[in-house]
Structure formats: C-alpha cells, structure tokens
Amino acid sequence: PSELSLVILNYNGAEILRKTLSAAQAELPYGAELLLVDNGSVDHSRSVARNAGVTVIKASNQYQFITGLNTAFQQTTRPWVLFAQNDVRFHRGSLCKLVQSVTQDAIYQPLLLNQNGSVNHAGVFYRWPGVGIGNQRYPENQSLLPIEVFSTACFLLSRHTFNRIGPFDTQFAPAYYEDVDYSFRAQALGIPRYLLPNVRMTH
C-alpha cells in the first residue's frame, strides 16, 4: 500500500468532491497517498481538496481528461497509481481488496456499478470504430477475470506498465475511446487487462 498513489481526476467537481474525497480517505490503505489532479477547474474544487488535506496537482486542460491521466504519472513517483474519476464511490474495503489482488504487471479494473446497483462496466468488447457492445456476464466467484477493454473511470496501473505502453493518446481528447485505444496497445505488447469482480465501486 505504501507504493500506491490514489489519484482523483477532477474538473469543476466541487459539488461532489467532498463526498468522493471523504470516501477515499476512509478506505485509503495505510501508507498510500491521496492526490487530486485538477484540470483547470474554475470552481472552488482546489479549495475543497486542500481543506480536506489533499495535495492538489494542477494540470492543463488543453486535452482535458486525457491530460489529467498523463499528468498523474508525470507528477507522482510511487510504483502504482490508482485512477478514479471524481464521481467514483469506494465501497467498504474495496481499495484494500484491490491492492491485495495485484499479482503482476497488468491493468486492473474494479467492477463498476451504477447508482441503482446495476453493472456500469465489467469489461466490454468493442467494434472499432463504432459503438461499444456491452459484455456484462462474469462469474461472480472469480477473483481475477481477463477482459478485452478496461474503463478509465477507475483502474490500477503500474508505472512500469505505463512506461511500456506510453501515455494516453491526446488525439482522443476530450475523452472518448482513449481506454479502448490503450487496451489495444496493451494487448499488442502482451499486457493483460483484468476485471476484479469482488472489488466493487459505484460510478
């Protein structure tokens, strides 16, 4: 856990940021750090984070969300980075389960649920280019499930793997299909993507 940076990506999210940061701090494993990467917010997001004792990293909003993803690796030093959008809610024990499930250099994603408890993202297959086709069937008793495509809403990635794949492609700015592109690039290098069905978060 001391090798982990939890990075919340934010743009003008002051109204929801208090709950997100509070939930993250409550679940943060001992020794891990919590950071906010802010993409040029014009609301009081940065004040909300600082008042909560969270370090703020300013990012250019030139390429919006994708700039934030890449900035997190440019501005942090720990070997593992867990990314989460500012509206992700961490279930009790979810972060510890996530860290304990890491077995190799890969891209890891929790099971993302909607507010009503239905599945938001559990690894999908895509026609490229075009509209994604959901593949929401997964064995609930399996702790590690290979998937085609992960979601940048929330995922865990090592610095070593990020350096192998390279930064997220800003051609997909502001942020559509950047996760599909990154998944395909990872696949070309033999880097697996995993869903952790037992690690659940709400998005």
CSV table of C-alpha atoms in Angstrom, one decimal, residues 6 8 16-29 34 52 54 84-96 201-202:
chain,number,residue,atom,x,y,z
A,6,LEU,CA,-4.7,7.2,-5.4
A,8,ILE,CA,-8.7,11.6,-8.2
A,16,ILE,CA,-19.4,16.1,-5.5
A,17,LEU,CA,-15.8,16.3,-4.5
A,18,ARG,CA,-16.3,16.4,-0.7
A,19,LYS,CA,-18.1,13.1,-0.6
A,20,THR,CA,-15.6,11.5,-3.0
A,21,LEU,CA,-12.6,12.6,-1.1
A,22,SER,CA,-14.1,11.6,2.3
A,23,ALA,CA,-15.0,8.1,1.0
A,24,ALA,CA,-11.5,7.8,-0.5
A,25,GLN,CA,-9.8,8.9,2.8
A,26,ALA,CA,-11.9,6.4,4.8
A,27,GLU,CA,-10.8,3.5,2.6
A,28,LEU,CA,-7.2,4.5,1.8
A,29,PRO,CA,-4.8,1.7,2.8
A,34,LEU,CA,-4.2,10.6,-2.0
A,52,ALA,CA,-9.6,18.1,3.2
A,54,VAL,CA,-5.4,16.5,-0.1
A,84,ALA,CA,-10.6,7.4,-10.3
A,85,GLN,CA,-12.9,10.0,-11.7
A,86,ASN,CA,-14.3,12.4,-9.3
A,87,ASP,CA,-17.8,10.7,-9.2
A,88,VAL,CA,-16.5,7.2,-8.2
A,89,ARG,CA,-17.6,6.0,-4.8
A,90,PHE,CA,-15.5,3.5,-3.0
A,91,HIS,CA,-17.3,0.6,-1.3
A,92,ARG,CA,-16.2,-0.5,2.1
A,93,GLY,CA,-12.9,-2.5,1.9
A,94,SER,CA,-12.7,-2.0,-1.9
A,95,LEU,CA,-9.3,-0.3,-2.0
A,96,CYS,CA,-7.6,-2.9,0.2
A,201,MET,CA,-17.2,0.7,-6.7
A,202,THR,CA,-20.1,2.9,-7.9
